[in-house]
XYZ file of C-alpha atoms in Angstrom:
614
model
C 6.419 10.198 1.103
C 3.899 12.704 0.494
C 2.844 13.758 -2.981
C 1.812 17.363 -3.913
C -0.702 18.314 -6.431
C 1.500 20.695 -8.171
C -1.589 22.918 -9.049
C -2.166 23.074 -5.508
C 1.364 24.211 -4.676
C 0.731 26.673 -7.092
C -2.455 28.295 -6.419
C -2.365 30.420 -3.493
C -5.472 32.640 -2.263
C -6.833 34.491 -5.447
C -3.003 35.134 -6.798
C -1.118 32.504 -8.200
C 2.218 32.730 -6.059
C 5.218 30.557 -6.040
C 5.509 28.059 -3.591
C 8.300 28.163 -1.179
C 10.564 25.697 -0.859
C 8.930 23.396 1.726
C 6.039 23.309 -0.203
C 7.520 21.686 -3.489
C 6.938 18.338 -3.860
C 10.331 16.340 -3.071
C 9.912 14.198 -5.926
C 10.634 17.337 -8.018
C 13.665 18.044 -6.147
C 17.410 17.320 -6.319
C 18.811 15.055 -3.301
C 22.097 16.504 -2.013
C 22.565 14.218 0.350
C 24.988 12.115 -1.721
C 27.418 14.996 -1.225
C 26.960 15.508 2.130
C 24.257 13.682 4.213
C 23.643 16.630 6.507
C 25.140 20.056 8.015
C 27.199 18.041 10.348
C 28.909 16.305 7.632
C 29.544 19.448 5.838
C 30.926 20.950 8.728
C 33.332 18.197 9.377
C 34.747 18.278 5.962
C 34.821 22.129 5.927
C 36.964 22.007 9.073
C 39.226 19.414 7.570
C 40.043 21.398 4.018
C 40.208 24.619 5.960
C 43.318 23.223 8.007
C 44.695 21.675 4.609
C 44.473 25.031 3.142
C 46.088 26.726 6.103
C 49.233 24.182 5.484
C 49.666 25.341 1.920
C 52.095 27.852 2.500
C 54.471 25.446 3.969
C 55.262 24.153 0.648
C 56.180 27.413 -1.177
C 59.811 27.392 -2.050
C 59.915 23.323 -1.743
C 58.965 22.121 -5.407
C 62.030 23.200 -7.485
C 64.735 20.954 -6.284
C 63.560 17.770 -7.882
C 61.005 16.130 -9.838
C 59.864 14.348 -6.593
C 59.205 17.232 -4.697
C 57.115 19.092 -7.713
C 55.072 15.650 -7.762
C 54.598 15.964 -3.987
C 53.278 19.985 -4.174
C 50.894 19.339 -7.105
C 49.238 16.146 -5.345
C 48.755 18.154 -2.326
C 47.631 21.130 -3.843
C 45.629 18.469 -5.815
C 44.364 16.714 -3.098
C 42.992 20.433 -1.524
C 41.513 21.626 -4.212
C 39.340 18.865 -4.850
C 37.437 18.652 -1.412
C 37.118 22.211 -1.643
C 35.456 22.197 -5.181
C 32.960 19.504 -3.352
C 31.850 22.040 -0.433
C 31.795 24.950 -2.965
C 29.493 22.932 -5.349
C 27.196 21.925 -2.394
C 26.845 25.277 -0.905
C 26.322 26.893 -4.399
C 23.272 24.066 -5.288
C 21.856 24.966 -1.867
C 22.034 28.591 -1.952
C 20.407 28.752 -5.526
C 17.461 26.640 -4.739
C 16.438 29.457 -2.066
C 18.403 32.832 -2.945
C 16.446 34.292 -0.211
C 17.403 31.803 2.789
C 20.023 33.492 4.927
C 21.627 29.901 6.076
C 22.048 29.350 2.346
C 23.513 32.784 1.911
C 25.930 32.023 4.505
C 26.877 28.780 3.457
C 27.814 30.090 -0.107
C 29.560 33.163 1.425
C 32.091 30.933 3.475
C 32.852 28.658 0.546
C 33.513 31.496 -1.550
C 35.687 32.936 1.465
C 37.392 29.665 1.440
C 37.934 29.667 -1.958
C 39.754 32.995 -1.842
C 41.982 31.861 0.994
C 42.655 28.706 -0.960
C 43.844 30.890 -4.474
C 45.801 32.985 -2.306
C 47.514 30.240 -0.336
C 48.329 28.644 -3.765
C 49.248 31.902 -5.598
C 52.877 31.259 -5.364
C 52.706 27.863 -7.250
C 52.502 28.979 -11.057
C 55.198 31.689 -10.743
C 57.602 29.333 -8.915
C 56.711 26.525 -11.348
C 57.994 28.979 -14.250
C 60.610 29.930 -12.723
C 62.157 26.295 -13.599
C 63.940 26.038 -16.390
C 62.363 25.050 -19.273
C 64.868 22.476 -20.123
C 64.746 20.950 -16.635
C 60.982 20.543 -16.439
C 60.448 19.078 -20.019
C 63.508 16.398 -18.705
C 61.399 15.972 -15.455
C 58.307 15.252 -17.310
C 60.044 13.171 -19.827
C 62.025 10.819 -16.993
C 59.852 10.847 -14.043
C 56.345 8.909 -14.528
C 54.555 10.397 -11.429
C 54.789 13.558 -13.484
C 53.568 11.938 -17.057
C 49.736 12.098 -15.903
C 50.246 15.987 -15.584
C 52.231 16.626 -18.983
C 49.014 18.334 -20.358
C 48.233 20.402 -17.268
C 52.048 21.871 -17.142
C 51.823 22.666 -20.403
C 48.761 24.789 -20.094
C 50.218 26.693 -17.288
C 53.877 26.938 -19.227
C 52.146 28.232 -22.481
C 50.931 31.341 -20.417
C 54.364 32.368 -19.043
C 54.515 35.674 -20.155
C 51.334 36.411 -18.260
C 51.861 35.195 -14.828
C 53.526 37.541 -12.230
C 55.505 37.421 -9.384
C 54.295 35.012 -6.391
C 53.504 38.075 -4.207
C 51.631 39.713 -7.036
C 49.478 36.705 -7.893
C 48.903 36.460 -3.922
C 47.648 39.985 -3.353
C 45.296 39.356 -6.503
C 43.890 36.408 -5.135
C 43.385 37.797 -1.679
C 41.541 40.671 -3.719
C 39.025 38.098 -5.157
C 36.193 38.778 -2.996
C 36.388 42.288 -3.649
C 36.833 42.284 -7.718
C 33.788 39.989 -7.530
C 31.661 42.369 -5.599
C 30.112 43.924 -8.886
C 29.079 40.596 -10.003
C 27.863 38.983 -6.709
C 25.896 42.572 -6.348
C 24.376 42.125 -9.536
C 23.137 38.472 -8.643
C 21.513 39.211 -5.101
C 19.954 42.321 -6.718
C 18.244 39.821 -9.747
C 17.762 37.001 -8.127
C 16.579 37.898 -4.888
C 15.634 41.427 -4.174
C 14.302 42.750 -7.174
C 10.408 42.728 -7.095
C 8.028 42.549 -9.801
C 4.276 43.318 -10.107
C 1.255 41.095 -10.118
C 0.052 41.092 -13.935
C -2.828 39.707 -15.780
C -2.148 35.933 -17.422
C -3.638 34.376 -20.701
C -6.718 33.566 -18.644
C -7.318 36.505 -17.253
C -6.256 35.678 -13.781
C -3.513 37.362 -11.781
C 0.202 36.108 -11.489
C 3.130 37.131 -9.688
C 5.690 38.215 -12.471
C 8.896 36.416 -12.063
C 11.638 35.852 -14.453
C 10.241 32.351 -14.988
C 6.576 33.493 -15.625
C 7.994 36.303 -17.930
C 9.712 33.987 -20.098
C 6.268 32.151 -20.104
C 4.008 35.158 -21.098
C 6.491 36.668 -23.668
C 5.377 33.646 -25.640
C 1.769 34.119 -25.117
C -0.184 34.028 -28.497
C -2.243 37.058 -27.016
C -0.217 40.368 -27.949
C -1.813 42.576 -24.998
C -0.282 39.864 -22.539
C 3.210 39.897 -24.303
C 3.101 43.979 -24.317
C 1.811 43.715 -20.400
C 4.613 41.282 -19.180
C 7.311 42.898 -21.413
C 6.532 46.645 -20.197
C 5.779 45.897 -16.572
C 9.348 43.719 -16.470
C 11.360 46.341 -18.154
C 9.730 49.170 -15.617
C 11.146 47.706 -12.696
C 14.871 47.064 -14.321
C 14.750 50.615 -15.791
C 13.977 51.900 -11.982
C 17.335 50.460 -11.162
C 19.438 51.285 -14.390
C 21.888 53.457 -12.560
C 22.572 50.931 -10.085
C 22.841 48.058 -12.751
C 25.040 50.155 -14.828
C 27.508 50.530 -11.791
C 27.489 46.867 -11.243
C 28.396 46.669 -14.512
C 30.636 48.924 -15.045
C 32.568 47.564 -11.890
C 32.768 44.050 -13.407
C 33.892 45.271 -16.652
C 36.600 47.308 -14.890
C 37.934 43.828 -12.968
C 38.180 42.152 -16.393
C 40.112 44.813 -17.875
C 42.449 45.224 -14.855
C 43.037 41.628 -14.291
C 44.033 41.589 -18.110
C 46.298 44.851 -17.573
C 47.804 43.421 -14.813
C 48.816 40.198 -16.532
C 50.257 41.610 -19.744
C 47.264 40.977 -22.008
C 46.369 43.244 -24.667
C 42.625 43.471 -23.599
C 40.051 41.417 -21.577
C 39.007 39.456 -24.652
C 42.509 38.032 -25.166
C 43.136 37.209 -21.343
C 39.275 35.630 -21.443
C 40.365 33.507 -24.624
C 43.686 32.899 -23.611
C 42.473 30.882 -20.812
C 40.743 28.189 -22.897
C 43.684 28.385 -25.595
C 41.067 29.773 -28.540
C 42.252 32.111 -31.244
C 40.535 35.455 -30.921
C 40.170 34.808 -34.930
C 37.370 32.410 -33.579
C 35.499 35.569 -32.050
C 36.141 37.702 -35.057
C 35.037 35.117 -37.865
C 31.883 34.756 -35.721
C 30.683 38.286 -35.717
C 31.755 39.052 -39.313
C 30.005 35.769 -40.458
C 26.893 36.646 -38.361
C 26.970 40.529 -39.771
C 27.363 38.821 -43.220
C 24.018 37.242 -42.673
C 21.997 39.580 -41.159
C 19.847 39.654 -43.995
C 18.338 35.982 -43.165
C 17.332 37.584 -39.796
C 15.965 40.252 -41.181
C 13.954 38.109 -43.584
C 12.777 35.944 -40.496
C 11.343 38.789 -38.588
C 9.823 40.477 -41.536
C 8.121 37.013 -42.116
C 7.072 36.735 -38.347
C 5.251 40.112 -39.112
C 3.736 39.061 -41.737
C 2.227 35.979 -40.662
C 1.300 37.171 -37.271
C -0.900 39.743 -39.245
C 0.536 42.677 -37.183
C 0.615 46.068 -38.213
C 3.342 46.664 -36.075
C 6.548 44.123 -35.001
C 7.674 44.930 -31.602
C 10.609 43.166 -29.390
C 7.731 41.431 -27.347
C 6.457 39.841 -30.380
C 9.501 37.948 -31.234
C 8.902 35.032 -29.130
C 5.334 34.167 -29.505
C 5.087 31.001 -31.870
C 4.453 32.233 -35.189
C 1.846 29.261 -35.806
C -0.587 29.993 -32.965
C -1.000 28.018 -29.753
C 1.562 25.439 -29.231
C 0.392 21.914 -30.475
C 3.256 20.409 -28.363
C 3.350 20.636 -24.442
C 5.026 18.195 -22.052
C 4.508 17.539 -18.346
C 7.971 16.748 -16.796
C 7.307 12.706 -16.749
C 6.330 13.327 -20.468
C 9.145 15.588 -21.136
C 11.188 12.550 -19.851
C 10.039 9.858 -21.868
C 10.464 12.108 -25.097
C 14.262 13.003 -24.116
C 14.859 9.348 -23.893
C 13.471 8.723 -27.464
C 15.177 11.932 -28.999
C 18.757 10.749 -27.790
C 18.460 7.258 -28.611
C 20.380 8.041 -31.591
C 23.411 8.239 -29.108
C 23.563 4.887 -28.252
C 22.308 2.528 -25.366
C 25.258 3.503 -22.868
C 24.647 7.326 -23.270
C 20.916 6.886 -22.434
C 21.763 4.467 -19.684
C 23.062 7.785 -17.808
C 20.276 9.737 -18.811
C 17.983 7.513 -17.245
C 20.245 7.497 -14.266
C 19.822 11.212 -14.090
C 15.767 10.665 -13.787
C 16.234 8.164 -11.358
C 18.864 9.423 -9.022
C 17.169 12.943 -8.371
C 19.990 15.025 -10.148
C 17.532 17.360 -11.267
C 15.485 20.304 -9.744
C 12.341 20.779 -11.571
C 10.194 23.576 -10.296
C 10.204 27.224 -9.927
C 9.952 28.142 -6.235
C 10.209 31.381 -4.369
C 13.642 32.764 -4.200
C 14.820 30.036 -6.461
C 18.061 31.313 -8.843
C 16.422 31.738 -12.613
C 17.202 30.192 -15.399
C 18.450 26.697 -16.004
C 22.135 25.009 -15.370
C 23.979 21.820 -15.068
C 26.477 21.967 -12.356
C 28.734 19.734 -10.338
C 32.265 18.379 -9.881
C 34.424 15.204 -10.028
C 33.181 13.654 -6.817
C 29.543 14.818 -7.393
C 26.396 13.842 -9.773
C 25.953 16.532 -12.390
C 23.037 17.992 -10.809
C 20.399 20.006 -13.359
C 18.464 23.105 -11.921
C 15.353 23.952 -14.255
C 12.460 26.122 -14.113
C 9.848 23.749 -15.393
C 6.936 25.385 -17.416
C 4.993 22.542 -19.450
C 5.732 23.424 -22.804
C 8.194 22.577 -25.607
C 10.920 25.329 -24.649
C 11.171 23.543 -21.120
C 11.627 20.199 -23.212
C 14.555 21.820 -24.993
C 15.958 23.302 -22.025
C 15.931 19.698 -20.225
C 17.831 17.961 -23.258
C 20.075 21.140 -23.450
C 21.102 20.708 -19.701
C 21.316 17.113 -20.085
C 23.919 17.451 -22.741
C 25.963 19.346 -20.077
C 25.427 16.669 -17.640
C 26.123 13.570 -19.844
C 29.433 15.524 -20.859
C 30.239 15.813 -16.992
C 29.410 12.183 -16.399
C 31.649 11.042 -19.370
C 34.483 13.288 -18.606
C 34.602 12.541 -14.874
C 34.110 8.658 -15.573
C 37.225 8.986 -18.078
C 39.641 11.392 -16.954
C 42.015 11.873 -13.749
C 40.802 14.520 -11.791
C 43.305 17.123 -13.159
C 41.411 16.589 -16.446
C 37.785 16.156 -14.830
C 36.718 18.961 -16.425
C 36.370 21.044 -19.711
C 36.431 24.448 -21.044
C 33.217 26.800 -21.648
C 34.282 26.777 -25.283
C 33.581 22.876 -25.627
C 30.833 22.860 -22.921
C 27.968 24.561 -24.970
C 28.709 22.310 -27.950
C 27.320 19.171 -26.177
C 24.174 20.827 -24.808
C 23.216 22.419 -28.275
C 24.029 19.124 -30.338
C 21.369 17.341 -28.055
C 19.088 20.229 -28.738
C 19.622 19.743 -32.662
C 18.840 15.787 -32.257
C 15.699 16.941 -30.408
C 14.641 19.040 -33.510
C 15.481 16.311 -35.782
C 13.480 13.524 -33.857
C 10.271 16.147 -33.461
C 10.080 16.653 -37.096
C 10.661 13.174 -38.211
C 8.125 12.151 -35.251
C 5.096 14.697 -36.451
C 4.297 14.730 -40.204
C 1.115 17.164 -39.701
C 1.697 20.657 -41.204
C 0.725 22.328 -37.936
C 3.530 20.476 -35.827
C 6.082 20.656 -38.640
C 5.720 24.452 -38.753
C 5.515 24.853 -34.993
C 9.072 22.691 -34.568
C 10.333 24.782 -37.359
C 9.613 27.999 -35.939
C 11.115 26.835 -32.725
C 14.457 25.972 -34.462
C 14.246 29.237 -36.200
C 13.949 31.045 -33.001
C 16.533 28.996 -31.139
C 18.957 29.948 -33.964
C 17.971 33.604 -34.120
C 18.332 33.395 -30.259
C 21.719 31.593 -29.770
C 23.682 32.399 -33.204
C 22.084 36.208 -33.733
C 21.244 37.298 -30.379
C 24.422 35.905 -28.496
C 26.648 37.237 -31.135
C 24.616 40.489 -30.721
C 25.544 40.374 -26.672
C 28.857 39.472 -27.670
C 29.210 42.252 -30.034
C 27.874 44.555 -27.018
C 30.254 42.816 -24.192
C 33.340 43.532 -26.475
C 32.317 47.058 -26.965
C 32.018 47.970 -23.544
C 35.196 46.560 -22.572
C 36.906 48.426 -25.222
C 35.101 51.551 -24.256
C 35.930 51.145 -20.389
C 39.793 50.665 -21.443
C 39.344 54.079 -23.261
C 38.336 55.703 -20.486
C 34.645 56.202 -21.226
C 32.530 56.015 -18.304
C 29.667 53.136 -18.564
C 26.663 55.240 -17.589
C 23.258 53.963 -17.904
C 22.265 56.266 -20.650
C 25.480 55.509 -22.546
C 25.015 51.893 -22.253
C 21.114 52.099 -23.376
C 22.029 53.988 -26.264
C 24.516 51.975 -27.774
C 22.310 48.831 -27.205
C 19.423 50.381 -28.611
C 21.529 51.180 -32.114
C 22.764 47.785 -32.039
C 19.426 45.887 -31.489
C 18.084 47.867 -34.205
C 21.401 46.706 -36.485
C 20.287 43.033 -35.526
C 16.634 43.135 -36.268
C 16.295 45.507 -38.952
C 13.476 47.918 -39.911
C 10.743 45.128 -39.597
C 10.495 45.204 -35.921
C 10.148 48.312 -33.798
C 13.190 48.590 -31.289
C 10.982 49.570 -28.326
C 12.472 52.249 -25.801
C 12.454 49.150 -23.327
C 14.644 47.275 -25.428
C 17.479 49.741 -24.896
C 17.618 48.661 -21.206
C 18.096 44.857 -21.846
C 21.786 44.957 -20.942
C 20.627 45.397 -17.380
C 18.913 42.076 -16.963
C 21.724 39.743 -18.838
C 23.597 37.790 -16.317
C 26.127 36.674 -18.706
C 27.348 40.153 -19.372
C 29.049 38.835 -15.862
C 30.643 36.068 -17.047
C 33.520 37.738 -18.851
C 33.568 36.974 -22.874
C 31.289 33.813 -22.046
C 28.248 34.605 -24.686
C 30.041 34.140 -28.063
C 30.734 30.422 -26.915
C 26.743 29.619 -27.383
C 26.972 31.182 -30.829
C 29.917 28.866 -31.973
C 28.809 25.856 -29.892
C 25.294 25.959 -31.869
C 26.983 26.220 -35.340
C 29.191 23.538 -34.519
C 26.667 21.345 -33.152
C 24.743 21.380 -36.315
C 27.436 19.812 -37.909
C 27.950 17.079 -35.342
C 24.320 16.014 -35.216
C 24.395 15.781 -38.753
C 27.693 13.326 -38.176
C 25.700 11.410 -35.333
C 22.581 10.709 -37.358
C 24.316 9.604 -40.500
C 24.353 6.085 -39.225
C 28.385 5.958 -39.223
C 28.664 4.553 -35.674
C 32.383 5.854 -36.007
C 31.310 9.528 -36.404
C 29.090 8.824 -33.168
C 31.944 7.503 -31.165
C 34.263 10.191 -32.042
C 31.452 12.345 -30.765
C 31.119 10.211 -27.549
C 35.121 10.275 -27.431
C 34.772 14.209 -27.552
C 32.426 13.904 -24.244
C 35.159 11.629 -22.440
C 38.278 14.051 -23.269
C 37.682 16.598 -20.450
C 40.571 18.865 -20.230
C 43.316 16.616 -21.631
C 43.698 18.562 -24.664
C 43.055 21.855 -25.788
C 39.698 22.765 -26.828
C 40.388 23.215 -30.434
C 41.996 20.015 -30.807
C 39.401 18.356 -28.905
C 36.894 19.444 -31.349
C 39.047 18.820 -34.522
C 38.799 15.122 -33.259
C 35.238 15.133 -32.971
C 34.993 16.343 -36.743
C 34.456 19.985 -36.481
C 37.790 22.294 -37.179
C 36.589 25.732 -35.691
C 39.556 27.776 -36.903
C 37.966 27.486 -40.054
C 34.635 29.046 -41.071
C 33.173 26.169 -42.633
C 31.200 25.138 -39.835
C 29.801 28.673 -39.751
C 28.676 28.513 -43.481
C 27.175 25.048 -42.843
C 25.218 26.371 -39.740
C 23.622 29.434 -41.820
C 23.111 27.139 -44.795
C 20.874 25.021 -42.602
C 19.063 27.962 -41.476
C 18.323 29.245 -44.815
C 17.249 25.664 -45.616
C 14.809 25.483 -42.722
C 13.504 29.256 -43.257
C 12.800 27.843 -47.035
C 10.974 24.911 -45.579
C 9.020 26.942 -43.107
C 7.851 29.715 -45.547
C 6.867 27.302 -48.044
C 4.515 25.224 -45.385
C 3.198 28.580 -43.849
C 1.728 29.230 -47.296
C -0.045 25.888 -47.263
C -1.635 26.658 -43.938
C-alpha cells in the first residue's frame, strides 16, 4: 500500500490547498467495504429492499386480528427497515467523505427517496396499532411470548396515542418528507459544498484556503491579527448569503412547527422532547440554571481579557488558549495512544473495543476537498460505528477523537447487547457518553502533567469546553426556542430579525467584558444544529451529567463503573430518564446541574490562582 506524506498532500503549489479524496492516504480513511464490498453489492441490496418496501402496503389492515398477526407485521417491518438503514448509512458516509462528488450525491439522494417511500408505506402502522383496544393489546403482550421482546417498543408508541393521526394523514405526511426536509438539505449543500471562502494568511505568513476546518484552527491562533482576519473573512461570506440562509432556517422552523401542530402538540419543543420522553421541565431547568450562573461566564471572559492583556476583547479572542502557544500537540498516531491511556479507567473490555476501532479503519481522519465539516460518529445495528474527523494536530482534535469514540463505544455496546428493536439510543443520552470521555481525558491530562504551563493549558481547555458546551449550547437552545415561538406567532424570520435577536442574546451571555462584534450577529446562519430540531440543549445537559458520571467512574468503585457500562449497553430498552437514573444521575432534578457549575467554579478558581504564579 502506498504511503503518502501528509505534508506533501496538503502542500499544493504556493497555496495550501486541501487534497482531493483520491490524494488522501488510504490509511487515514475509513473502510466501508464491510458494509458493501462494491457498488454492485449495494445495487443488489437496494433492489431487494425496494421489493420489500413495495410489498409493505399488503400488510395494511392485517395486524389487529390476533397477536400472531401483530408479531408477523412487526417482524416484517423490522426486517425491511434494518437493511434499508444499512443502505442509508453507507450512502451517507460515502456522501460525507466528498459532498462534491456527483455519484455520492446521487447515492445519498436515492436512499433518502427510499426512506421517504418506506415511511409512506408503513404510515398506517402506528394508527392501526393504536386502534387496537388497550386492554386487548396488553393481554396479547402478557400472553404471547413472541410479543414480549417488543413490549417497551410498543409502549413507546401507545404512550403517544394522542399525537398519532389517521393512517391516511400519516401516509400523506410521510410522502411529503422530501419536501419538508428541503430547507435543511439546501442548507447542508450550501454550507458543505457550495460556499467558497477566500485565501487567507496563516500564522506563518503563508497563504491557505479558508475552510471550516482551517477556520477552527486559525481562530485559536495566538496572533490577534490572524484570529481577526479569519473571523471577518469567514463571516463576510455568510453575510453575503444571509437572506438565503434566513430563508432556509425559516423553512426548517416552519416544518417543525407544522409537524408539531398537525400532531396536536402544544409546540415544536414539546413534540421534539416527547420523541425521547423527556419532560420539558428538563429544558426549562437548564436555561434557568445557566442564566443564574452567567456571572461565572462573565468572570471567566473578564479573566481572559486580563491574562491576554488585550485593550479590547472581541468574539474572535474567545478561542485562543489564554496560556499562549499550546504546549500539547498530537499527531493522529500519538492521539490514539493518549486516548487509550485516558480511557483505561473504563476497564480492559472497553479499551479492547477502542483498539478495534483504531485497527479496523472505522475512522476517516483528515480533511479533504468536499468532505463534510466537523466530526461525528455514525452507523447502524449491522455496521461498525464509524467516525468522521477533520484532523488537526492539536489538543482539540484529541478531545474530538475521544468525544466521538464515546459515541462509537456507546453504539458498540448497545448493538452487542440489545436486539435490533432496541439497538439504538436517544439523542438525549448520546451526548452523555461522549462528554464523559472528554471529562475523563481532562482528569488524565491534569494528573499526567504537573507543570504549571500544561496545567494551565488543560484547565483553560476545560473552562473553554464548559463555556462552549454548557453556556454556548444553552444560548443556542434559547435562540432556537425563541425563533420557533416567533414563527408560531406569525413573525417573519428575516435575516435582520434573526441577527438583531441573536446579537442581543450574545451580549447577555458574554457580558460587558467582550465586544459583541457586528459579525457575530450572523452566527445563527452557520450553525447546522439549528436544523436538528431541539437538539442542542442536550449537549449542555449531557455535559453536566457527564461531570457526575466521570466522578463516579474515577472513584475506584467498580460497581459505579459497571453501572455506567450498563447504561452504554441499554440502548433504547428503557426511557432515557430511567436509563440515566440507573447509571446514577437523576436528570429530572437540578443537583447534577448544581454539581457541574460547582466544578466549573472550582476549576476557575484553580486557574485564576495558577495564572497569578506564572
